[in-house]
Short mmCIF file of C-alpha atoms and ligand atoms in Angstrom, two decimals:
data_model
loop_
_atom_site.label_atom_id
_atom_site.label_comp_id
_atom_site.label_asym_id
_atom_site.label_seq_id
_atom_site.Cartn_x
_atom_site.Cartn_y
_atom_site.Cartn_z
CA MET O 6 107.46 132.85 90.87
CA THR O 7 110.33 134.36 92.86
CA ALA O 8 112.65 132.20 94.91
CA SER O 9 111.38 133.75 98.13
CA ALA O 10 107.76 132.86 97.34
CA ALA O 11 108.79 129.28 96.57
CA ALA O 12 110.73 128.78 99.79
CA PRO O 13 109.59 131.18 102.52
CA ALA O 14 111.52 129.43 105.30
CA VAL O 15 114.91 130.18 103.77
CA PRO O 16 114.68 134.01 103.74
CA ALA O 17 113.52 133.95 107.39
CA LEU O 18 116.53 131.82 108.29
CA GLN O 19 118.97 133.98 106.33
CA ASP O 20 117.38 137.04 107.93
CA SER O 21 117.83 135.71 111.48
CA ALA O 22 119.62 137.97 113.95
CA PHE O 23 122.39 135.38 114.33
CA LEU O 24 123.25 135.16 110.63
CA ARG O 25 122.88 138.92 110.18
CA ALA O 26 125.37 139.51 113.00
CA CYS O 27 127.81 137.00 111.46
CA ARG O 28 127.58 138.98 108.22
CA ARG O 29 128.01 142.28 110.15
CA GLU O 30 124.58 143.53 109.07
CA PRO O 31 122.23 145.55 111.32
CA VAL O 32 120.28 143.33 113.76
CA PRO O 33 116.88 143.71 115.48
CA HIS O 34 118.56 142.57 118.73
CA THR O 35 121.92 141.07 119.70
CA PRO O 36 121.69 137.33 119.01
CA VAL O 37 122.64 134.98 121.83
CA TRP O 38 123.49 131.30 122.16
CA PHE O 39 125.71 129.41 124.59
CA MET O 40 128.58 127.04 123.94
CA ARG O 41 127.61 123.70 125.52
CA GLN O 42 123.99 124.87 125.78
CA ALA O 43 122.86 121.31 125.06
CA GLY O 44 123.97 119.09 127.88
CA ARG O 45 124.15 118.34 131.52
CA SER O 46 122.79 121.63 132.84
CA LEU O 47 119.35 120.52 131.55
CA PRO O 48 117.22 117.91 133.36
CA GLU O 49 115.49 117.03 130.07
CA TYR O 50 118.95 116.23 128.65
CA ARG O 51 119.86 113.94 131.53
CA LYS O 52 116.54 112.19 131.05
CA VAL O 53 116.99 111.33 127.36
CA ARG O 54 120.68 110.49 127.82
CA ALA O 55 120.05 108.08 130.73
CA GLY O 56 121.75 104.78 129.91
CA VAL O 57 123.04 105.93 126.51
CA PRO O 58 126.83 106.49 126.32
CA MET O 59 127.85 109.88 124.89
CA LEU O 60 129.34 108.60 121.63
CA GLU O 61 126.40 106.28 121.03
CA ALA O 62 124.04 109.24 121.42
CA CYS O 63 126.03 111.19 118.80
CA TRP O 64 125.32 108.45 116.22
CA ARG O 65 121.54 108.42 116.81
CA PRO O 66 119.86 111.11 114.67
CA ASP O 67 116.64 111.01 116.74
CA LEU O 68 118.54 111.72 119.97
CA VAL O 69 120.79 114.32 118.35
CA THR O 70 117.74 116.18 117.05
CA GLU O 71 115.93 116.11 120.39
CA ILE O 72 118.99 117.20 122.43
CA THR O 73 119.90 119.96 119.95
CA LEU O 74 116.37 121.38 120.18
CA GLN O 75 116.10 121.29 123.98
CA PRO O 76 117.95 124.57 124.73
CA VAL O 77 116.14 126.33 121.86
CA ARG O 78 112.77 125.40 123.35
CA ARG O 79 113.77 126.20 126.91
CA HIS O 80 115.87 129.37 126.57
CA GLY O 81 114.73 130.88 123.26
CA VAL O 82 118.33 131.20 122.06
CA ASP O 83 118.95 132.62 118.57
CA ALA O 84 120.88 129.60 117.29
CA ALA O 85 121.15 125.88 117.95
CA ILE O 86 124.44 123.99 118.02
CA LEU O 87 124.47 120.42 116.79
CA PHE O 88 124.73 117.92 119.63
CA SER O 89 127.95 116.08 118.85
CA ASP O 90 131.58 116.19 119.98
CA ILE O 91 134.93 117.21 118.55
CA VAL O 92 136.13 113.59 118.72
CA VAL O 93 133.25 112.24 116.59
CA PRO O 94 135.20 112.46 113.28
CA LEU O 95 138.16 110.69 114.91
CA LYS O 96 135.91 107.89 116.06
CA ALA O 97 134.43 107.84 112.54
CA VAL O 98 137.84 107.10 110.98
CA GLY O 99 138.41 104.26 113.42
CA VAL O 100 140.42 105.80 116.27
CA ASP O 101 139.83 103.68 119.38
CA LEU O 102 138.53 106.27 121.82
CA ASP O 103 135.80 106.85 124.35
CA ILE O 104 134.33 109.81 126.18
CA VAL O 105 134.64 109.03 129.88
CA PRO O 106 132.05 110.87 132.02
CA GLY O 107 133.70 113.54 134.17
CA VAL O 108 137.04 113.10 132.37
CA GLY O 109 136.59 113.70 128.65
CA PRO O 110 137.90 111.95 125.54
CA VAL O 111 140.33 109.09 126.23
CA VAL O 112 142.34 107.55 123.35
CA ALA O 113 143.39 103.90 123.73
CA GLU O 114 146.60 104.16 121.68
CA PRO O 115 148.05 107.69 121.50
CA ILE O 116 149.63 108.89 118.24
CA ARG O 117 153.31 109.74 118.74
CA THR O 118 155.24 108.13 115.85
CA ALA O 119 155.07 107.99 112.05
CA ALA O 120 153.73 104.43 112.32
CA ASP O 121 150.97 105.67 114.66
CA LEU O 122 150.06 108.36 112.13
CA ASP O 123 149.51 105.70 109.46
CA ARG O 124 146.51 104.53 111.50
CA LEU O 125 144.79 107.89 111.00
CA ARG O 126 143.03 107.67 107.64
CA PRO O 127 141.13 110.46 105.83
CA LEU O 128 137.42 110.97 106.54
CA GLU O 129 134.93 109.96 103.84
CA PRO O 130 131.37 111.38 103.81
CA ASP O 131 129.98 107.87 104.43
CA ASP O 132 131.83 107.71 107.76
CA VAL O 133 129.56 110.45 109.11
CA ALA O 134 126.33 109.60 107.26
CA ALA O 135 124.44 109.39 110.57
CA ILE O 136 125.64 112.85 111.59
CA ALA O 137 124.55 114.27 108.20
CA GLU O 138 121.15 112.63 108.69
CA ALA O 139 120.93 114.20 112.16
CA VAL O 140 121.69 117.61 110.65
CA ARG O 141 118.93 117.21 108.04
CA MET O 142 116.38 116.12 110.68
CA THR O 143 117.37 118.92 113.06
CA VAL O 144 117.26 121.62 110.36
CA ALA O 145 113.75 120.47 109.40
CA GLU O 146 112.60 120.81 113.02
CA LEU O 147 114.31 124.16 113.66
CA GLY O 148 112.59 126.09 110.86
CA PRO O 149 113.93 129.67 110.93
CA VAL O 150 116.41 129.06 113.79
CA PRO O 151 119.95 128.60 112.42
CA LEU O 152 121.89 125.44 113.22
CA ILE O 153 125.62 125.74 113.92
CA GLY O 154 127.84 122.82 112.94
CA PHE O 155 131.29 122.46 114.47
CA ALA O 156 134.59 120.65 114.60
CA GLY O 157 137.73 120.64 116.70
CA ALA O 158 140.70 122.51 115.23
CA PRO O 159 143.81 120.46 114.38
CA PHE O 160 145.79 121.52 117.48
CA THR O 161 143.04 120.67 119.97
CA LEU O 162 142.39 117.30 118.29
CA ALA O 163 146.14 116.62 118.18
CA SER O 164 146.36 117.30 121.89
CA TYR O 165 143.82 114.54 122.67
CA LEU O 166 145.43 112.13 120.19
CA VAL O 167 149.02 112.68 121.30
CA GLU O 168 148.36 112.91 125.06
CA GLY O 169 145.84 110.07 124.98
CA GLY O 170 143.34 112.17 126.93
CA PRO O 171 142.80 115.55 128.58
CA SER O 172 146.02 117.25 129.62
CA ARG O 173 146.99 120.22 131.76
CA ASN O 174 150.43 120.84 130.27
CA HIS O 175 150.21 119.24 126.80
CA GLU O 176 153.74 117.89 127.36
CA HIS O 177 153.64 115.02 124.84
CA THR O 178 152.05 117.30 122.26
CA LYS O 179 154.76 119.93 122.69
CA ALA O 180 157.48 117.25 122.70
CA LEU O 181 156.28 116.13 119.27
CA MET O 182 155.71 119.64 117.97
CA TYR O 183 159.16 120.92 118.97
CA GLY O 184 161.08 117.65 118.65
CA ASP O 185 159.81 116.35 115.30
CA PRO O 186 158.36 119.26 113.31
CA VAL O 187 158.09 117.15 110.15
CA LEU O 188 155.91 114.51 111.80
CA TRP O 189 153.96 117.27 113.56
CA ASP O 190 153.27 118.92 110.22
CA ALA O 191 152.09 115.61 108.74
CA LEU O 192 149.78 115.01 111.72
CA MET O 193 148.34 118.52 111.49
CA ARG O 194 147.75 118.17 107.75
CA ARG O 195 145.96 114.86 108.27
CA LEU O 196 143.78 116.39 111.01
CA ALA O 197 143.06 119.49 108.92
CA GLY O 198 141.78 117.19 106.16
CA ILE O 199 139.55 115.25 108.58
CA THR O 200 138.21 118.47 110.14
CA ALA O 201 137.52 120.10 106.77
CA ALA O 202 135.71 116.97 105.53
CA PHE O 203 133.63 116.81 108.72
CA LEU O 204 132.62 120.47 108.42
CA ARG O 205 131.85 120.03 104.72
CA ALA O 206 129.55 117.08 105.46
CA GLN O 207 127.64 119.19 108.00
CA ILE O 208 127.37 122.18 105.66
CA GLU O 209 126.17 120.03 102.77
CA ALA O 210 123.54 118.53 105.08
CA GLY O 211 122.25 122.01 105.92
CA VAL O 212 123.97 123.77 108.85
CA SER O 213 123.87 127.58 108.52
CA ALA O 214 127.24 128.33 110.13
CA VAL O 215 130.23 126.44 111.50
CA GLN O 216 132.44 126.91 114.53
CA LEU O 217 136.03 125.73 114.71
CA PHE O 218 136.87 124.98 118.36
CA ASP O 219 140.56 125.36 119.20
CA SER O 220 139.92 125.09 122.92
CA TRP O 221 143.46 124.32 124.10
CA VAL O 222 145.46 126.56 121.76
CA GLY O 223 146.01 129.09 124.55
CA ALA O 224 148.73 126.72 125.78
CA LEU O 225 151.01 128.04 123.01
CA PRO O 226 153.20 131.13 122.66
CA ALA O 227 152.19 133.26 119.67
CA THR O 228 155.39 132.53 117.69
CA ASP O 229 154.79 128.76 117.79
CA TYR O 230 151.09 129.22 117.07
CA VAL O 231 151.87 131.23 113.95
CA ARG O 232 154.49 128.79 112.67
CA GLN O 233 153.06 125.38 113.56
CA VAL O 234 149.32 125.69 114.14
CA GLN O 235 147.65 128.70 112.55
CA PRO O 236 148.38 127.62 108.92
CA HIS O 237 146.50 124.36 109.53
CA SER O 238 143.47 126.09 111.08
CA ALA O 239 143.56 128.56 108.18
CA ALA O 240 143.62 125.62 105.74
CA VAL O 241 140.46 124.18 107.36
CA LEU O 242 138.68 127.53 107.24
CA SER O 243 139.70 128.11 103.66
CA ALA O 244 138.63 124.60 102.60
CA VAL O 245 135.04 125.35 103.62
CA GLY O 246 135.09 129.04 102.66
CA GLU O 247 133.66 128.43 99.20
CA LEU O 248 130.57 126.78 100.74
CA GLY O 249 129.36 130.22 101.78
CA VAL O 250 128.33 129.78 105.43
CA PRO O 251 129.79 132.03 108.16
CA ARG O 252 132.76 130.58 110.02
CA ILE O 253 133.39 131.18 113.76
CA HIS O 254 136.86 130.56 115.22
CA PHE O 255 137.14 130.12 119.00
CA GLY O 256 139.78 129.28 121.57
CA VAL O 257 140.43 129.74 125.28
CA VAL O 258 143.21 131.89 126.86
CA THR O 259 143.76 133.41 123.42
CA GLY O 260 144.42 137.04 124.43
CA GLU O 261 147.90 136.91 122.92
CA LEU O 262 146.73 134.97 119.83
CA LEU O 263 143.60 136.88 118.81
CA GLY O 264 145.24 138.88 116.03
CA HIS O 265 146.63 135.72 114.46
CA MET O 266 143.32 133.91 114.92
CA GLY O 267 141.61 136.78 113.11
CA ASP O 268 144.11 136.38 110.28
CA ALA O 269 143.20 132.68 109.94
CA GLY O 270 140.16 133.73 107.92
CA ALA O 271 136.90 133.25 109.86
CA GLU O 272 134.18 135.91 109.67
CA VAL O 273 133.61 135.72 113.45
CA VAL O 274 136.22 135.40 116.20
CA GLY O 275 135.13 133.94 119.54
CA VAL O 276 136.67 135.62 122.59
CA ASP O 277 137.07 133.99 125.99
CA PHE O 278 136.09 135.84 129.18
CA ARG O 279 139.56 137.17 130.01
CA LEU O 280 139.50 140.18 127.69
CA PRO O 281 136.71 142.76 127.16
CA LEU O 282 135.30 142.57 123.63
CA ASP O 283 136.30 146.13 122.70
CA GLU O 284 139.92 145.39 123.61
CA ALA O 285 139.74 142.04 121.81
CA LEU O 286 138.50 143.83 118.72
CA GLN O 287 141.59 146.02 118.68
CA ARG O 288 143.71 142.89 118.48
CA ILE O 289 141.48 141.07 115.95
CA GLY O 290 140.98 144.05 113.64
CA PRO O 291 137.87 146.09 112.88
CA ASP O 292 136.49 143.96 110.03
CA ARG O 293 135.43 140.85 111.98
CA ALA O 294 132.36 140.09 114.04
CA VAL O 295 133.04 138.93 117.60
CA GLN O 296 131.36 136.30 119.76
CA GLY O 297 131.39 136.20 123.55
CA ASN O 298 132.16 136.56 126.35
CA LEU O 299 130.41 136.35 129.73
CA ASP O 300 132.39 134.29 132.23
CA PRO O 301 130.46 130.98 132.63
CA ALA O 302 131.42 130.89 136.33
CA ALA O 303 129.88 134.35 136.83
CA LEU O 304 126.46 132.73 136.24
CA PHE O 305 126.74 131.36 139.79
CA ALA O 306 126.71 134.89 141.28
CA PRO O 307 123.51 136.61 142.50
CA TRP O 308 121.29 137.74 139.60
CA GLU O 309 122.11 141.46 139.93
CA ALA O 310 125.80 140.69 139.41
CA VAL O 311 125.00 138.45 136.43
CA ALA O 312 122.83 141.20 134.93
CA GLU O 313 125.51 143.85 135.44
CA ARG O 314 128.12 141.68 133.72
CA THR O 315 125.73 140.83 130.88
CA ARG O 316 125.19 144.56 130.29
CA ALA O 317 128.95 145.15 130.36
CA VAL O 318 129.49 142.49 127.67
CA LEU O 319 126.76 144.09 125.53
CA ALA O 320 128.31 147.54 125.99
CA ALA O 321 131.79 146.34 124.99
CA GLY O 322 130.29 144.42 122.05
CA ARG O 323 128.85 147.62 120.61
CA ALA O 324 132.35 148.50 119.41
CA ALA O 325 132.21 145.55 116.99
CA PRO O 326 130.65 145.56 113.51
CA GLY O 327 128.81 142.39 114.57
CA HIS O 328 128.33 140.90 118.05
CA ILE O 329 126.98 137.48 118.96
CA PHE O 330 126.47 137.19 122.71
CA ASN O 331 127.84 133.97 124.21
CA LEU O 332 129.78 132.79 127.22
CA GLY O 333 133.57 132.98 127.27
CA HIS O 334 133.65 129.15 127.36
CA GLY O 335 131.08 126.38 127.70
CA VAL O 336 128.17 126.18 130.14
CA ILE O 337 129.32 124.58 133.40
CA PRO O 338 127.16 121.47 134.05
CA GLU O 339 125.98 122.69 137.49
CA THR O 340 124.66 126.00 136.07
CA ASP O 341 121.05 126.86 136.97
CA PRO O 342 119.28 126.72 133.59
CA GLY O 343 116.87 129.40 134.83
CA VAL O 344 119.75 131.86 134.93
CA LEU O 345 120.62 131.07 131.29
CA THR O 346 117.03 131.84 130.27
CA ARG O 347 117.16 135.14 132.17
CA VAL O 348 120.41 136.08 130.42
CA VAL O 349 118.80 135.40 127.02
CA ASP O 350 115.82 137.59 127.93
CA LEU O 351 118.05 140.37 129.26
CA VAL O 352 120.27 140.36 126.14
CA HIS O 353 117.19 140.58 123.94
CA GLU O 354 115.58 143.37 126.01
CA GLU O 355 118.69 145.49 126.42
CA SER O 356 119.74 145.26 122.79
CA ALA O 357 116.33 145.62 121.09
CA ARG O 358 116.29 148.46 118.62
O1 CP3 D 30 125.86 122.26 123.31
C1 CP3 D 30 126.89 122.20 122.62
O2 CP3 D 30 127.81 123.04 122.68
C2 CP3 D 30 127.02 121.08 121.59
C3 CP3 D 30 127.67 119.93 122.01
C4 CP3 D 30 129.17 119.86 122.28
C5 CP3 D 30 129.69 118.81 123.09
N1 CP3 D 30 131.04 118.88 123.03
C6 CP3 D 30 128.86 117.83 123.80
C7 CP3 D 30 129.46 117.12 124.94
C8 CP3 D 30 130.25 120.59 121.79
C9 CP3 D 30 130.27 121.83 120.92
C10 CP3 D 30 131.43 119.95 122.27
C11 CP3 D 30 132.79 120.39 121.90
C12 CP3 D 30 133.94 119.88 122.67
N2 CP3 D 30 134.16 118.63 123.15
C13 CP3 D 30 135.08 120.66 122.94
C14 CP3 D 30 135.27 122.10 122.52
C15 CP3 D 30 134.50 123.03 123.39
C16 CP3 D 30 135.09 123.28 124.75
O3 CP3 D 30 134.38 123.06 125.73
O4 CP3 D 30 136.23 123.73 124.81
C17 CP3 D 30 135.98 119.86 123.66
C18 CP3 D 30 137.33 120.26 124.18
C19 CP3 D 30 135.39 118.56 123.77
C20 CP3 D 30 135.97 117.35 124.40
C21 CP3 D 30 135.07 116.89 125.48
N3 CP3 D 30 133.97 116.11 125.28
C22 CP3 D 30 135.12 117.20 126.88
C23 CP3 D 30 136.20 118.03 127.53
C24 CP3 D 30 134.00 116.60 127.48
C25 CP3 D 30 133.53 116.70 128.93
C26 CP3 D 30 133.88 115.52 129.74
C27 CP3 D 30 133.10 115.52 131.06
O5 CP3 D 30 132.27 114.63 131.23
O6 CP3 D 30 133.33 116.42 131.88
C28 CP3 D 30 133.30 115.92 126.46
C29 CP3 D 30 132.04 115.16 126.62
C30 CP3 D 30 130.84 115.93 126.22
N4 CP3 D 30 130.70 116.55 125.02
C31 CP3 D 30 129.65 116.07 126.95
C32 CP3 D 30 128.77 116.82 126.16
C33 CP3 D 30 127.34 117.18 126.47
C34 CP3 D 30 129.39 115.48 128.33
C35 CP3 D 30 129.07 114.03 128.19
C36 CP3 D 30 127.78 113.63 128.86
O7 CP3 D 30 126.84 114.43 128.98
O8 CP3 D 30 127.70 112.44 129.23
#
């Protein structure tokens, strides 16, 4: 008996438009999913989350499975993203932090000295056993729809840890980075290890792709990114490279960094909404797939404007050897979910071949 006859679900999954686009193979239509597709834009999300704090929800496999599936059911997106957060592995190694509604992650004792760094221990698979269980349950429910696992990149995690919370200017982070490069390097190595272990746990539990979110890296000039950040993101990507799932690498305000992000090693580079995909591709290089990049705020415009911009993203994406349609950053909580569904339908219709 051939492997495909023994396990029919696996070929269908591997043959999905999303995974084909990641591998730069021909696709039946352009695959589409949305960063932050699971969350507050959906009434069914608010209902199941009522009374359950964010980080508690992340540790409950039944809730994670339900919330991860909600946007797949509602919008018919081509991939699911695990409901979790970039600070989950930090919480798992004992960092005292919380996610404050309307604010974001808040860390009780920021990490700014060598003694502080000693409190940040490596991540063991057992620390995230509940997340691995959630992945297994979700994969079983999703069938042929791929599940994307994710983690925060070392710089973005460092920003929360060093600032103690969300930051506009990242001043404490830059003070450490420029003032004590040796401690900075040690912190980034520690975070790269935690991130790689977190991604590995998700891949071993069954996710079909992973995304490394370096949301705040656009705060850096390219020279500093190359010297003090990119090697650590590259180390994370390389640590999971042998596991064979496509890797997506995304950041915001990265126009000046895209070439270096491409060099970090992921198969797919996520592009924010500030640069058309064909121009982004010239900076990334011709041998990567791209993901993006409709402006999430544009979804608040009248439908004809949304449709026109969706078509423009598809047109620019045709320059790439693989294109995964997405927003240029996460879904804004007040977004009309009906508009997201219409965008999915339009992407599928316009790109069908
Ligand atoms: O649908 C998905 O994309 C999967 C779930 C997901 C969440 N966070 C759930 C979440 C993902 C991929 C993330 C990643 C994440 N978390 C990033 C990188 C992506 C990005 O947007 O740049 C960052 C920077 C964080 C840190 C974080 N966590 C922020 C800034 C916030 C928002 C705070 C707020 O309330 O405005 C969170 C909390 C969070 N993570 C929520 C969700 C659904 C909201 C909490 C809630 O619903 O109560």
